[in-house]
XYZ file of C-alpha atoms in Angstrom:
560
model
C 37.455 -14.456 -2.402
C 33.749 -13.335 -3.474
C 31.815 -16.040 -5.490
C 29.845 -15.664 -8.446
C 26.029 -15.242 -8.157
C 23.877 -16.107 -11.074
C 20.758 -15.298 -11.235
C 18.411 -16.107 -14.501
C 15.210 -15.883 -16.320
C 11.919 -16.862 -15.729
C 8.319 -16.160 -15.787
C 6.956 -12.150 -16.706
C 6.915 -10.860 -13.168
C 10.357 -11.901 -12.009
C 12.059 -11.041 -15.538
C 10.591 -7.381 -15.059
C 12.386 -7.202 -11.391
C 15.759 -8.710 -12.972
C 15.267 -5.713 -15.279
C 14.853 -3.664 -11.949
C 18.329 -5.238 -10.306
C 19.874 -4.486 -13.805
C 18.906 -1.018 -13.500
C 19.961 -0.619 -10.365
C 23.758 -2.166 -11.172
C 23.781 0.187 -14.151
C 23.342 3.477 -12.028
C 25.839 2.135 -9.630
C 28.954 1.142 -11.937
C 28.340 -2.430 -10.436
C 29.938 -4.709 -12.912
C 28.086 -7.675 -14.440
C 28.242 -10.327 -16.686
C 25.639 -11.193 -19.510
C 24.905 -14.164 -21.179
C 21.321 -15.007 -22.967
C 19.173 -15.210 -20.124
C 21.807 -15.259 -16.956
C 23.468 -11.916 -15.300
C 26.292 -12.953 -13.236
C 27.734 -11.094 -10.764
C 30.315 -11.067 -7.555
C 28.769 -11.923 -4.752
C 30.365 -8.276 -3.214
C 27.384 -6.782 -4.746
C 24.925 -8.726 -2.064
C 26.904 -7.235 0.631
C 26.243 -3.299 -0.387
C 22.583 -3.946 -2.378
C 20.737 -1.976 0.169
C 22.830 1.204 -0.871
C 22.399 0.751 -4.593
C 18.874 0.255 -4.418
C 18.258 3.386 -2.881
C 20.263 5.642 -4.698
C 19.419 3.635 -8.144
C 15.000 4.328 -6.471
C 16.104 8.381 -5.969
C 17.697 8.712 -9.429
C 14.394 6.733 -11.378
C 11.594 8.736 -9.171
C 13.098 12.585 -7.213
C 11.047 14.128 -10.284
C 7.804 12.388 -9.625
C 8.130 12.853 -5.928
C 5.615 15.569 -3.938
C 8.316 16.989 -2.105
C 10.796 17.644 -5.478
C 7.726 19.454 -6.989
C 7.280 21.563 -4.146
C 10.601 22.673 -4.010
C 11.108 23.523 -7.559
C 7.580 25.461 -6.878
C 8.849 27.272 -4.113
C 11.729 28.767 -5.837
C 9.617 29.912 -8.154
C 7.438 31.622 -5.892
C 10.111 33.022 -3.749
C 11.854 34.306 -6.450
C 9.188 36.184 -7.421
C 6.784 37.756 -4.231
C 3.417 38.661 -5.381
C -0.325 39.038 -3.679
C -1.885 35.448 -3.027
C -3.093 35.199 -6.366
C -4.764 32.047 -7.160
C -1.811 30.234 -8.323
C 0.081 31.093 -4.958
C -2.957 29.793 -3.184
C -2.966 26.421 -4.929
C 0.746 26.299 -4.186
C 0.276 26.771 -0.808
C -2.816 24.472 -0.567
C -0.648 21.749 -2.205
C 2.329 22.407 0.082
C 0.393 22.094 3.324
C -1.365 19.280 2.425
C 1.639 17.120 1.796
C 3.392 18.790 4.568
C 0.711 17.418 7.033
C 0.416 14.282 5.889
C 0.903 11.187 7.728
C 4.183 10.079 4.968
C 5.614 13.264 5.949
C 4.817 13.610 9.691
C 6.535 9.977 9.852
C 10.097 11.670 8.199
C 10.069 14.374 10.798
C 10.439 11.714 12.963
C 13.221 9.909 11.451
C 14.644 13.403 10.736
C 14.733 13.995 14.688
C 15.888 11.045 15.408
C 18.866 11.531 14.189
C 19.677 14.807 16.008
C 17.816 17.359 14.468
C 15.684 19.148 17.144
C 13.713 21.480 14.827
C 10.051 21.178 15.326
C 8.832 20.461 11.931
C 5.477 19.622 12.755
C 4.597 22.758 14.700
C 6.184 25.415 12.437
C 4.151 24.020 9.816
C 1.209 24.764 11.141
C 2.297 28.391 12.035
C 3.181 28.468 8.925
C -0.222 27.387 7.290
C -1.902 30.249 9.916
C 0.350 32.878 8.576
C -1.958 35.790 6.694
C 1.112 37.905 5.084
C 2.205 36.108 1.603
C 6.070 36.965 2.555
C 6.175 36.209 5.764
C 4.478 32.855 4.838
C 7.101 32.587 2.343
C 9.651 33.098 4.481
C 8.479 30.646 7.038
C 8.183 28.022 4.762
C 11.927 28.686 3.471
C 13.200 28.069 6.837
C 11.074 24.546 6.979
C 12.162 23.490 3.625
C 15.847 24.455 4.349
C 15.939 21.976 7.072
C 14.070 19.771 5.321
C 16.751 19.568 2.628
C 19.701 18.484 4.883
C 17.551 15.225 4.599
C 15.980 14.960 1.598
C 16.326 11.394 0.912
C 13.871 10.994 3.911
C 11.190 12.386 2.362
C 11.927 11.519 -1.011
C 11.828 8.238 -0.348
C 8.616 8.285 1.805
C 7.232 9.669 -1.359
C 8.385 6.566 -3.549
C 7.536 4.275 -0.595
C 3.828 5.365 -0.719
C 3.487 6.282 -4.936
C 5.908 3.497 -6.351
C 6.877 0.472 -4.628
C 3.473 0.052 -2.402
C 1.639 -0.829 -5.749
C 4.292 -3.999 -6.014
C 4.819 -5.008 -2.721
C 4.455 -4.141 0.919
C 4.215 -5.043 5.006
C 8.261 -5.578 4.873
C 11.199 -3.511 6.020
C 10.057 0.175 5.400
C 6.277 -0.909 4.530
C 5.605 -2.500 7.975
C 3.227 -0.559 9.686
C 5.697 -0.876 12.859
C 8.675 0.585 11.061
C 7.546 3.775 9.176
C 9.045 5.870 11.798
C 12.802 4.171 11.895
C 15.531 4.921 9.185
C 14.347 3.449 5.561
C 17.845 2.172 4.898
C 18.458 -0.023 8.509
C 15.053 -1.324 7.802
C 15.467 -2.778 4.382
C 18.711 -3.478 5.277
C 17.995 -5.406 8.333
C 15.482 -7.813 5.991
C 17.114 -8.014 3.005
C 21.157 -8.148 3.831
C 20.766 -10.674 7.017
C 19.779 -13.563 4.446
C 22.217 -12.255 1.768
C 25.136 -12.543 4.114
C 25.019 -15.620 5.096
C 25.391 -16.851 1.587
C 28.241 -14.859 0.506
C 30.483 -16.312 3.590
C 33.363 -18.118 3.219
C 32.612 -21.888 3.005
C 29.157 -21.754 3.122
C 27.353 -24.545 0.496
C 23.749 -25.360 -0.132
C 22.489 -27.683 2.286
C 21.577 -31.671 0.885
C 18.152 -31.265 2.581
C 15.803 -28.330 2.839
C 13.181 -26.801 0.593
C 13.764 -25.426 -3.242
C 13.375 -21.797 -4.015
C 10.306 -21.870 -6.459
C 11.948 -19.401 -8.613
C 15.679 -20.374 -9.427
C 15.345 -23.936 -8.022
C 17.887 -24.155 -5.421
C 18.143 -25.783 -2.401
C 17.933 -24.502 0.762
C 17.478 -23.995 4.989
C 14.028 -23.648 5.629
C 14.776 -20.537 7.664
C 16.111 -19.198 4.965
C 12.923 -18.911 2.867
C 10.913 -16.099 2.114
C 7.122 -16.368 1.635
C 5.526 -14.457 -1.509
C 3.037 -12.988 0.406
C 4.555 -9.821 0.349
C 4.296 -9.286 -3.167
C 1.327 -7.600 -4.379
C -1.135 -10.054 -6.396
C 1.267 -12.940 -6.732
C 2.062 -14.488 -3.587
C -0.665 -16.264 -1.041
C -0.253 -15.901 2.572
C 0.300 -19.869 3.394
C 0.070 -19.150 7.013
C -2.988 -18.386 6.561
C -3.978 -21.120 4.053
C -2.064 -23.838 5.262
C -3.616 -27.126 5.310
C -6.944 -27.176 2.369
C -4.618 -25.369 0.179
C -1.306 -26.132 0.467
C -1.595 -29.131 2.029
C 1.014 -28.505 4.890
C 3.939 -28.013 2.117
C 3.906 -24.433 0.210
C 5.751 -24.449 -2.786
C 5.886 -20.979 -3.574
C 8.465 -19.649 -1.062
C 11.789 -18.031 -2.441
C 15.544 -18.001 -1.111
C 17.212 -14.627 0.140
C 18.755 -13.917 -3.664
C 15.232 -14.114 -5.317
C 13.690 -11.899 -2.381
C 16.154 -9.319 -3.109
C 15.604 -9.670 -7.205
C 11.744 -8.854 -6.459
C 12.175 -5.846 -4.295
C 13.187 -4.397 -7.737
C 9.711 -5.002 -9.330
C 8.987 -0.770 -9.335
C 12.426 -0.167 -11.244
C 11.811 -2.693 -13.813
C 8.246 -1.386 -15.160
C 7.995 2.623 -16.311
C 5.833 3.870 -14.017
C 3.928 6.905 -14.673
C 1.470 8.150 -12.282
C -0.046 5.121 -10.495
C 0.265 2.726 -13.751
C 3.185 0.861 -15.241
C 4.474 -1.363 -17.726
C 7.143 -3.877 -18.556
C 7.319 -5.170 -22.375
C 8.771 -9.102 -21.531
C 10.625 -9.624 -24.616
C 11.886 -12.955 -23.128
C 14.656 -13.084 -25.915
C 17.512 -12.539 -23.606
C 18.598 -9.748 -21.175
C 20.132 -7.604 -23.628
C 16.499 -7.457 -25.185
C 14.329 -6.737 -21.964
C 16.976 -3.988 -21.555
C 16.666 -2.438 -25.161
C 13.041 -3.077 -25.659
C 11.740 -1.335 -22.197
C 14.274 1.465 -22.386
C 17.150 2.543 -19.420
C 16.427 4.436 -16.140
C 16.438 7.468 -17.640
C 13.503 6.715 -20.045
C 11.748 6.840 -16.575
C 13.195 10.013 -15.526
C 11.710 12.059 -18.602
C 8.103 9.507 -17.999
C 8.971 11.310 -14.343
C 9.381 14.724 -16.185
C 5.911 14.703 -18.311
C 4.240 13.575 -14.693
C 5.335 16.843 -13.224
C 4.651 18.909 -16.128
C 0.602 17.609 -15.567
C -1.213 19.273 -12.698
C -3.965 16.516 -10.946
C -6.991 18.536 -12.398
C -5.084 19.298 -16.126
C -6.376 17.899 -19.275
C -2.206 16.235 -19.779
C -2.830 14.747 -16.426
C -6.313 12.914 -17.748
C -3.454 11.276 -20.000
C -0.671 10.475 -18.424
C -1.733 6.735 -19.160
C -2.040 7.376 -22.899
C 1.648 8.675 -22.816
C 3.294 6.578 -20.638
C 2.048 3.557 -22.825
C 2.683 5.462 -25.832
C 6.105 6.225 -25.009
C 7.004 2.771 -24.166
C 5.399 0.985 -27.272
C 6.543 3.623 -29.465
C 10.007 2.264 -28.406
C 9.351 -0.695 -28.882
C 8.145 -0.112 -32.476
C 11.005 1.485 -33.562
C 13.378 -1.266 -32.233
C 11.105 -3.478 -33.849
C 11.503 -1.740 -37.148
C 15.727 -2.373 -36.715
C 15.835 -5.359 -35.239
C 13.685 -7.629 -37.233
C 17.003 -9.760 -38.435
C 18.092 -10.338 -34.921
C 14.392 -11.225 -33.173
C 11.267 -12.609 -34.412
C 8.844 -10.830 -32.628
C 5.690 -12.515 -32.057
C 3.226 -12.975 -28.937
C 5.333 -10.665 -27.241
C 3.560 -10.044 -23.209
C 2.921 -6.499 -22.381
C 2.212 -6.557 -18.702
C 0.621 -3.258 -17.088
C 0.215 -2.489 -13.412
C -3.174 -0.988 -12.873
C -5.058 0.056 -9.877
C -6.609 -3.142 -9.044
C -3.640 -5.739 -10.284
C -1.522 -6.750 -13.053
C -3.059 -6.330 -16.437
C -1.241 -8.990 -19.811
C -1.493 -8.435 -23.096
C 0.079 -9.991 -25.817
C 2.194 -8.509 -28.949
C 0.485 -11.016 -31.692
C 1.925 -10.582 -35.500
C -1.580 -8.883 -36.172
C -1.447 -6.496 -33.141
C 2.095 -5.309 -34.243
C 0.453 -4.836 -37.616
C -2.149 -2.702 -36.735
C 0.167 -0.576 -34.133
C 2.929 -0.238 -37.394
C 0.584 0.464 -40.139
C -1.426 2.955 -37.945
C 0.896 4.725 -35.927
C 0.141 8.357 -37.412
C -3.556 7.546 -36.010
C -2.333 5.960 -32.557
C 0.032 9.131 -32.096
C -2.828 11.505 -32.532
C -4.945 9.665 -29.650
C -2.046 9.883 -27.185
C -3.188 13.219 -25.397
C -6.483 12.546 -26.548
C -9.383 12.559 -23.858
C -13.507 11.752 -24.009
C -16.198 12.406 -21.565
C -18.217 8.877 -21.308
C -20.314 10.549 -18.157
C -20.708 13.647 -15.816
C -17.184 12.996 -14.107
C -15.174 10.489 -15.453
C -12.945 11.136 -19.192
C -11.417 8.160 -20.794
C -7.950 8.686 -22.643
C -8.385 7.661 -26.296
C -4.912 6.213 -26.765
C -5.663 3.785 -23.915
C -9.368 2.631 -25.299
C -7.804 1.989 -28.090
C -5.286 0.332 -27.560
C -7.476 -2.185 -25.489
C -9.047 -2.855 -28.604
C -6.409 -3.641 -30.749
C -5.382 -6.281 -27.703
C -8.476 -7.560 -27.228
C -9.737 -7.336 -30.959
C -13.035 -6.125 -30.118
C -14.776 -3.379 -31.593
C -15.169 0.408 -30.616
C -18.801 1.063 -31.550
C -20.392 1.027 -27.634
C -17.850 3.419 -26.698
C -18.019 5.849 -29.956
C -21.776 5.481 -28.885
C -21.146 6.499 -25.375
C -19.075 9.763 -26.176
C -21.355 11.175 -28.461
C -24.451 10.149 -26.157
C -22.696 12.752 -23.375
C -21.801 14.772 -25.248
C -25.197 15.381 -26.447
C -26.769 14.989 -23.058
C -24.368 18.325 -21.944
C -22.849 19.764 -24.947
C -21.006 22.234 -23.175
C -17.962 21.381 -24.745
C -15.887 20.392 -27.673
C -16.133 16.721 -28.964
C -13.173 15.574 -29.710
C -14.323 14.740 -33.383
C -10.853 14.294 -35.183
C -9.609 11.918 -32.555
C -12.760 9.496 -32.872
C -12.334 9.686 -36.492
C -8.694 8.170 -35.723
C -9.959 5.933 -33.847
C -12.664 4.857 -36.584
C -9.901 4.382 -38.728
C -7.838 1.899 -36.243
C -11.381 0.511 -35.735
C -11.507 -1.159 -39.560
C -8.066 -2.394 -39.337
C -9.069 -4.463 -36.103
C -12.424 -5.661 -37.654
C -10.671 -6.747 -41.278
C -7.451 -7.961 -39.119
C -7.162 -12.435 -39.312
C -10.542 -12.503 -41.118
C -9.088 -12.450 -44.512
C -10.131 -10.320 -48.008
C -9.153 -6.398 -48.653
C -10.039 -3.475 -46.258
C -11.736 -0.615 -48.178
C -9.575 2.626 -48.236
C -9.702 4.907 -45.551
C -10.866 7.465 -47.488
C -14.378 6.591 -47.867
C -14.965 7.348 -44.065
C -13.489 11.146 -44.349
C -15.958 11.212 -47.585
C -18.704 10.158 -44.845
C -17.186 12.318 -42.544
C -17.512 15.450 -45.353
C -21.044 14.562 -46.065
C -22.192 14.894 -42.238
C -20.280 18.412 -42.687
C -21.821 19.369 -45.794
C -25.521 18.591 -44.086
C -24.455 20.910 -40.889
C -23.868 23.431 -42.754
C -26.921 23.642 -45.285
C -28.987 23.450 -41.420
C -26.852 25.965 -40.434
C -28.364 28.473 -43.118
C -31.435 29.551 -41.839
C -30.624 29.132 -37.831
C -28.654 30.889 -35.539
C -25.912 29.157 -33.168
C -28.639 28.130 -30.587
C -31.200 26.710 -33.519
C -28.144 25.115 -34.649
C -26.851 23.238 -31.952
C -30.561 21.977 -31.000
C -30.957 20.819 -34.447
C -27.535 18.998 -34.689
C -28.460 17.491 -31.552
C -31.287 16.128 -32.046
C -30.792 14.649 -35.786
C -27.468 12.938 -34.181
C -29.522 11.564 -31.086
C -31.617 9.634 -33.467
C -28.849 8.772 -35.796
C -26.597 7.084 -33.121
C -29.706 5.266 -31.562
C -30.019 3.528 -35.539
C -26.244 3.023 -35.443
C -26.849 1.227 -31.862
C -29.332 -1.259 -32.908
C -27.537 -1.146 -36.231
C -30.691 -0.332 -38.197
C -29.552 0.707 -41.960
C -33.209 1.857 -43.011
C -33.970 4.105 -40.474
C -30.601 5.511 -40.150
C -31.418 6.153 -44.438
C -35.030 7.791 -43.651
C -33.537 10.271 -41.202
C -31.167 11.481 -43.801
C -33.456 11.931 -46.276
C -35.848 13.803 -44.739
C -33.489 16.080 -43.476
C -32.329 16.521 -47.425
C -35.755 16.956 -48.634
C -36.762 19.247 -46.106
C -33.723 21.298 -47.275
C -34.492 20.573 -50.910
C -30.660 18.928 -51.181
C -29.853 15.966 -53.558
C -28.586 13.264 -51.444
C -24.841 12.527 -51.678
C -23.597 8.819 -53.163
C -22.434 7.758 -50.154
C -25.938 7.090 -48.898
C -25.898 4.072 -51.344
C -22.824 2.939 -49.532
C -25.020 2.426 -46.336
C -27.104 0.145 -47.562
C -25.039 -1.905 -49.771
C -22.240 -2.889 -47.421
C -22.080 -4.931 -44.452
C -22.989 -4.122 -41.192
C -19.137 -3.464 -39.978
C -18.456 -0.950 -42.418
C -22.835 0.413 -41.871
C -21.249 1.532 -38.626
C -18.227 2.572 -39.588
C -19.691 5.113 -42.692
C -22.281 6.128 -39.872
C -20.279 7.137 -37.248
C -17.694 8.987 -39.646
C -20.770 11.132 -40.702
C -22.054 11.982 -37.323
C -18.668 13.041 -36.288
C -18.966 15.018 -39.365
C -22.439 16.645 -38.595
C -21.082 17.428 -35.211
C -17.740 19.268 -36.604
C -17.769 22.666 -38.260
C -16.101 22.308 -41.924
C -14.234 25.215 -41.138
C -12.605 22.885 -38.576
C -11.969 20.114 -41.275
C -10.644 22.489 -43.686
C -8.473 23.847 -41.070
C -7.117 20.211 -39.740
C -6.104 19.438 -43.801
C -4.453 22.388 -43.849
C -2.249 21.650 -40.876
C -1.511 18.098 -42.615
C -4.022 16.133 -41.297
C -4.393 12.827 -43.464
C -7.652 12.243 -45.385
């Protein structure tokens, strides 16, 4: 007779790998029980985790995975022999590279360890020596073939190092000692040993022994688990043990809790290296609608793939995979407003260098609702801010709108490059989007009426207008120099938010070109220093876009 294992809500972190061990019952047919904030389920399911977790980790990640893309690239390429053109070449450069890496050189191992005598390793790099495209080709057929017959190996050495290392590691498969030995005995071996003992017949919490900081039961001191494992949460007590802890660590977790957390990577949306889990702590039936099902990660998987490293999609993967998520959540919002109050909802990302909260505030949802056409238009989006690094707009904005903060040092910093190289477009009608997000934050809590968004595109048509009257009498070149320079000075008023000189420039430049100046120049002076910035910026993205552009962008339904 199996007993019934409940297992409940708590803070952000755990509910996101409850959502993971959800997941994972879901691709397996495991049946559950919900109620509020407590899944319930036979304790059978403790006994055969190990299995679902795996297959559940293939199902969420194979697209995302190195060594799926370079399949589905190779039967392209095989299917159609050519000279080494420079898409073969990167192909095969991308093939080799993974195919000699330590992840991979590790899975030959396991491979041969179970029987499989073919010398991976070696034929690889006859392969990579090969001059002939075909016979190349053909060599690497015979290396993928065999690699095939095992293809959980390396697909899971892929999610190993791209997926769960950024939530936890040095256990089962992540010990250094154990990256050559089979995944599944591994995890197996740490996880299931605790889990059994639980689910036997007649076993009962002991009276004494130490409480699982997480679902606060009681038991064996050899039965805890420290936290250290888990990226950015736990502390290493044996390491900290008596000016820290004080000799008794009250962070350690029992063997039911250890297994929930190993599901941390299926209960975010990972994209890339980043992720994100929406905790809408209203029950379990909401953290499952409002972060989406496995296979919202699948097609997250999908737009991965689709985005080469050096592509401009791949310098936005971020911007989508948040996009995708919170436009989601929106439009749950939108149909569930009778059934949740949604308010200081936590959005927690997983970032390079830890775990990143926000908050869903009544304002924030405001802003994201009222100016989603905006927000969609930043999504794939990108800004040079120096010589090598972009920014995705979506993202900067976004961290804004959390943080309530203005945009004006970063609108600065795009144009600044842009003028420094100018060897490429500026992404004009995206910064005007986010100019217009950019009043809602500043007017957002502090009370009276915005101004209409259509006084900025009227600054924005000005700044056009003025381009092209300088644009009469100078070629491209004398054009762009021009531009340049009359923006330069512009943005440098803007910075230290000086309305009269930012006025003087402007007329000069009309008088020179015996122009009367437009109305909105009173607007400069008249309002506050907010909306100064606002106007100004809208008309240097103006002077720095060819009308033809704007005229183009309003055809094509562009709002204004």
């Amino acid at each position: 007779m199996y007993k019934k294992v409940t297992i409940k809500l708590n803070d952000a972190l755990f509910n996101a790998a409850v959502l993971g061990f959800i997941r994972v019952l879901d691709h397996c047919n495991v049946e559950y029980v919900v109620d509020g904030n407590c899944v319930t389920i036979n304790s059978e399911v403790l006994d055969n985790f190990h299995k679902y977790y795996f297959q559940a980790l293939i199902k969420a990640y194979r697209r995302d995975c190195s060594f799926y893309k370079m399949l589905k690239q190779f039967e392209h390429y095989s299917e159609n022999v050519q000279d080494e053109t420079d898409e073969l070449k990167n192909f095969f450069d991308y093939a080799f590279k993974n195919l000699e890496s330590a992840s991979y050189k590790s899975g030959y191992e396991i491979v041969n360890g179970r029987g499989n005598s073919f010398s991976f390793a070696d034929e690889v790099k006859i392969a990579k020596k090969e001059k002939s495209v075909q016979t190349k080709l053909s060599k690497l057929s015979v290396i993928f073939s065999n690699m095939r017959e095992h293809k959980e190996v390396f697909l899971l050495k892929n999610i190993m190092y791209t997926k769960i290392n950024k939530y936890w590691q040095n256990k089962a498969f992540l010990n250094k000692g154990n990256n050559k030995k089979e995944i599944e005995e591994c995890f197996e071996t740490w996880i299931s040993t605790g889990l059994r003992e639980l689910i036997k017949d007649g076993y009962t919490n002991p009276k004494t022994g130490v409480h699982c900081s997480q679902c606060g039961e009681l038991f064996k001191t050899g039965q805890m688990e420290s936290m250290a494992w888990l990226l950015d949460v736990g502390v290493d007590t044996s390491r900290k043990v008596s000016n820290y802890w004080n000799f008794k660590s009250d962070t350690n977790i029992c063997p039911i809790c250890t297994m929930i957390y190993t599901c941390l990577p299926l209960g975010f949306t990972i994209m890339g290296s980043e992720g994100i889990f929406i905790n809408a702590n209203y029950g379990i039936d909401a953290l499952k609608k409002f972060n989406g099902t496995l296979e919202s990660k699948l097609d997250t998987a999908e737009q991965a793939e689709r985005a080469g490293a050096d592509s401009d999609e791949s310098k936005n993967i971020g911007g989508t995979l948040y996009y995708s998520v919170l436009n989601n959540f929106m439009e749950i919002v939108q149909n569930t407003n009778a059934e949740y109050s949604i308010d200081n909802v936590q959005v927690i990302r997983r970032i390079e260098d830890g775990y990143s909260y926000n908050v869903l505030s009544k304002n924030v949802l405001s802003i994201l609702r009222e100016h989603s056409y905006q927000l969609s238009k930043l999504v794939k989006a990108s800004a040079k801010v120096s010589k090598l690094d972009w920014v995705n707009l979506y993202k900067e904005t976004l961290e804004a709108i959390w943080q309530g903060r203005n945009m004006y040092a970063f609108l600065y910093k795009v144009i600044k490059q842009y003028i420094s190289e100018g060897n490429y477009r500026l992404p004009a009608t995206a910064l005007m989007n986010m100019l217009i997000v950019q009043k809602a934050i500043q007017y957002q809590g502090k009370g009276g009426k915005p101004v209409k968004d259509g006084i900025l595109y009227v600054a924005r048509a000005a700044g056009a207008d003025l381009r092209e009257a300088i644009g009469k009498s100078r070629n491209t070149s004398e054009l762009d120099n021009k531009i340049k320079s009359v923006s330069y000075n512009l943005i440098n008023s803007l910075r230290t938010v000086n309305k009269q000189n930012f006025i003087d420039i402007l007329v000069r430049q009309y008088i020179g070109l015996g122009m009367p100046t437009p109305e909105i120049l009173v607007k400069f002076l008249s309002e506050d220093d907010e909306l100064f910035l606002s106007l100004g910026y809208a008309f240097v993205l103006g002077l720095n876009t060819d009308k033809k552009q704007i005229n183009e962008e309003k055809a094509g339904g562009e709002k204004s």
